[in-house]
Amino acid sequence: MYRNIKKTITESLLLCDLDKKVDQPSTSKRLKLDACTSTSVQSESKLNSSDSSDIESSSPNFPISYEDSSNSDADSPIPDADSLISVSFLNDIPVSPEVPVAPDPVIPLNISRTFLKDWALCHNITHNALDALLTFLKTNPDLSDLPTSARALLNTPKSMEIEELGGGHFYYFGLAQNLTRIIELTQCDILDLDFGIDGLPIYKSSNLSFWPILCKIHKIVPPPVFTVAIFCGKSKPPLNGFFKKFIEEINLLQKNGLKVDNKIIKINIRSFLCDTPARSFIKCVTAHNGYFGCDKCIDKGNYFNRRMRFLKLHATLRTNLDFRSKNNNTHHKGESPLEKIKTIDMINSFPLDYMHSVCLGVMRKLLFEWRDGSRIYRLNAGDFDNYVKSIKHWPFEFNRKPRSILELERWKASELRQFLLYTGCVVLKKLMSPQIYANFMLLKFALTILLSNSLNNDYNHYAQTLLLIFVKNAIKIYGRDFCIYNTHSLIHLANEARLFGDLNSISCFPFENHLQVIKNLLRKPNLPLQQVIRRISERENNEQFTIIGKKCDIIKPFTSYPTDSSVFHLYEIQFLSDELVEFSAEIVMCKGVVLAFEDTFVDYYVVEFPEEADTPLAVVPYCWLDINENNKTICMWPNGFKSNKQLTNAVISKQEIPISETVPCRITVKFKTNDYEKALLVLKKMENSSSVSCLTSDGERKGKRILKCPPRYRVDDDLESSDEDSLPPVPALKIKTFVPPVLSAPTFGTSRDEIPTETQCIEMEENPAYTFIEIVHMLKRIEKLCVNNSTKIESLKNEITHLNNVIQNKDTIERTQLEIKSISTIDDLKKLEENLKSEDFFSKACQSLSILGGKDGTNTVRRIITQLLTHQFVLTLNWSGRNDKCGLKQFENVLQLILATARKNMFSKDITKQETEFILKNWLRSAGDREGGRERRRKI
């Protein structure tokens, strides 16, 4: 297009004389092209030429001059009629002789090779598309240094050492080179490696599949997953050839370590994470549907109704020694090549993965039972879907929105995890039997504990108890066929979390995500392994903050069974405050999500006041409601309005009234809505009605009483009354020494340091002295007292520590006799900087300032800088010295004095230089807000 336009304009300029002669004369200025040689020959050749590039290259050689139309050259040759182009609109445009005509501009481009690489790899651009782009970009003179082909740009390998293995092909990328590439981005002395092995079907129309060996480094967030080796074939790979190079390299790395930049890094194998079929395949043991199929305990199993059931809850656990000795011959099918790695535990190094065993296993089976199972516990699919749809907002942290239960066959593991941990407890509460719901909550709370590192450290044994009770009750509710391998594996799940820290650290989710990345590298059906190798090789060649948010005003525990849900940070809230609150990132244990229903956050309430009130009913906005000391809802009724019109306007606008102008009133909430007009209509109906209670929540009058049908669900009596399977009571707290205010887990008569084995039976009292609910309330009161007492004790502890520091430093300071006065001028600060070069003066100054103390690093540094510099002098300083202010950064001895003094305090002895500089920057930045500065600016 660019060349066609240029050709048209050139031809138009050459034909300008002819058009003016033939059409009509003009006295305006126009262009004339004077050729250096014969004009007629050149113009004719250019007009008749079919090659536009010749015109483009020769057109700049025509000198441009201006002359009157009356003096135009009459001897100009007349071109053929075929070459004439209608350009009358150009002939009518006058051209000023003062404005020269410049050649066509070339737009400069600045596209780097690195940018093209990253763009192509990020968006998985094909080589054909990238070749076409490079060819086009190279026409620009600024980009002439770009390569011509995509292979040269991306450093695509020319050859690959692919081996034939077991009817397929195998390629080994290597472990050390990948680790070296990743280690350059972090600093560590020991690498704990997790490996993932699983099959990946490539096409639906073929049996061809990938079997990669994936690896990730523990404690690196987000965990970088890379490919160590990959096999492609129509069947499973032969294990000996598949693991040969891997075992040789891992044994060498464990023996000699990994050398990076003259530093030896120790390599440890932490775990092999696989689903159950892949784990039995690489260990060469019986699958999960065979006798002795459990790879954690010696339970033979019972085959019935086409299922292998594992009903023992306290079977003997397997050990690494028993596995390598092949004591249970039925369990083994052969010798695994991984046994050649002597440093791994063939039992504990192959943990259960909760993604497959719990999410895709137990949770999925529960949903199928609730949808298609017995009428005793079957749910109405329509009610289930309607309740899910009533959730108004879904946090973006959820990768998928929940789908209908009718599409349960296509639910992904992330959807099942979301239902188990977050939405299930809300959706199912009103849809099923309380007993069945309580059994589901056992599983939910147990997984919540085991997936949290902090909760798992304290409540691991409690989670194990919950899972045991869940399995026992599930057998009674859903039958013995429910206790298949995945359900049986729940009793071993707490032990896995105890060994590895939490279940998230041994999850297969990162590996499953990377399998999709590998699959997306394919671009055509031909040579899939070679494509993946090239794409992977191309990729391989190529401070403290605060959170501002809204605070929840009305909070209460969501449930009290099997324990108080506030222990696990699960609450029911009525509405959020309009005020924004600043939270420190240090106090955030985990990120919470809010599941808001359409009728959860309301704007207006219809409330009923006591009989002695002048106005028995009223519409009030949500901001007038509050909670008193007895956890009762009250209304803060305003008493400053002089007319009903002012009161009505305040209600409609949801005006917040100062507490000093309100009177607390006892109320009963009768109706809630987001529409004021609807609330007013309900209020009028209530006032005209003889009884307020005869109205429904929608404001409609109730009809005749209709007898309810008996519930469809039926629970065995022994499920409700069995003492053996009931939740164990919370034991009394035994406090020997001061314990910080942390929510403690039930200990069941064992100390926290004592780790019980799975073979131990759980002892429970048959007749507890108190009910579970009474014990929970007692614990709440005890917890409140502990929090109050711990706060007072912590305050006293800080005061005692400060006094001890003062007493210890008093004699030293009296001997030094060095008094440092607050500095108010820049000259005094420079003098102090010079004096601090003396080691004796520096030591005495440090001793004198150490008496200031402080409860932490920030408080200590602030005390020191406040003592050293006056407020007025601080206003003339900043950190870097910009805006005509003096920079504190240049006074290195003063900064070293502040750091050394802060480290003398026991509460800030580990403070770093970077932390000290960060505190000083914030101190200087907020100097204008101190001593009434912020209030003065607000008044202005």
mmCIF file with all atom_site columns, C-alpha atoms in Angstrom, residues 44 176 207 308 346 429 436 519 649 659 661 716 730 765 769 771 894 911:
data_model
loop_
_atom_site.group_PDB
_atom_site.id
_atom_site.type_symbol
_atom_site.label_atom_id
_atom_site.label_alt_id
_atom_site.label_comp_id
_atom_site.label_asym_id
_atom_site.label_entity_id
_atom_site.label_seq_id
_atom_site.pdbx_PDB_ins_code
_atom_site.Cartn_x
_atom_site.Cartn_y
_atom_site.Cartn_z
_atom_site.occupancy
_atom_site.B_iso_or_equiv
_atom_site.pdbx_formal_charge
_atom_site.auth_seq_id
_atom_site.auth_comp_id
_atom_site.auth_asym_id
_atom_site.auth_atom_id
_atom_site.pdbx_PDB_model_num
ATOM 1  C CA . GLU A 1 44  ? 7.884   7.855   -20.210 1.00 0.00 ? 44  GLU A CA 1
ATOM 2  C CA . ALA A 1 176 ? 22.072  -30.164 37.328  1.00 0.00 ? 176 ALA A CA 1
ATOM 3  C CA . ASN A 1 207 ? -2.858  -43.709 22.638  1.00 0.00 ? 207 ASN A CA 1
ATOM 4  C CA . MET A 1 308 ? -11.859 -53.240 47.208  1.00 0.00 ? 308 MET A CA 1
ATOM 5  C CA . MET A 1 346 ? 10.368  -45.927 50.014  1.00 0.00 ? 346 MET A CA 1
ATOM 6  C CA . LYS A 1 429 ? -26.056 -25.897 55.678  1.00 0.00 ? 429 LYS A CA 1
ATOM 7  C CA . ILE A 1 436 ? -24.812 -35.458 57.584  1.00 0.00 ? 436 ILE A CA 1
ATOM 8  C CA . LYS A 1 519 ? 0.715   -29.989 26.224  1.00 0.00 ? 519 LYS A CA 1
ATOM 9  C CA . ASN A 1 649 ? -33.989 12.156  55.023  1.00 0.00 ? 649 ASN A CA 1
ATOM 10 C CA . ILE A 1 659 ? -22.780 8.313   69.325  1.00 0.00 ? 659 ILE A CA 1
ATOM 11 C CA . GLU A 1 661 ? -26.452 12.206  69.889  1.00 0.00 ? 661 GLU A CA 1
ATOM 12 C CA . ASP A 1 716 ? -29.115 -44.521 62.330  1.00 0.00 ? 716 ASP A CA 1
ATOM 13 C CA . VAL A 1 730 ? -12.061 -30.546 74.877  1.00 0.00 ? 730 VAL A CA 1
ATOM 14 C CA . GLU A 1 765 ? -14.513 -40.400 78.140  1.00 0.00 ? 765 GLU A CA 1
ATOM 15 C CA . ALA A 1 769 ? -18.727 -33.901 82.973  1.00 0.00 ? 769 ALA A CA 1
ATOM 16 C CA . THR A 1 771 ? -21.408 -31.101 77.141  1.00 0.00 ? 771 THR A CA 1
ATOM 17 C CA . VAL A 1 894 ? 25.779  9.210   62.681  1.00 0.00 ? 894 VAL A CA 1
ATOM 18 C CA . ILE A 1 911 ? 18.147  -5.236  63.326  1.00 0.00 ? 911 ILE A CA 1
#
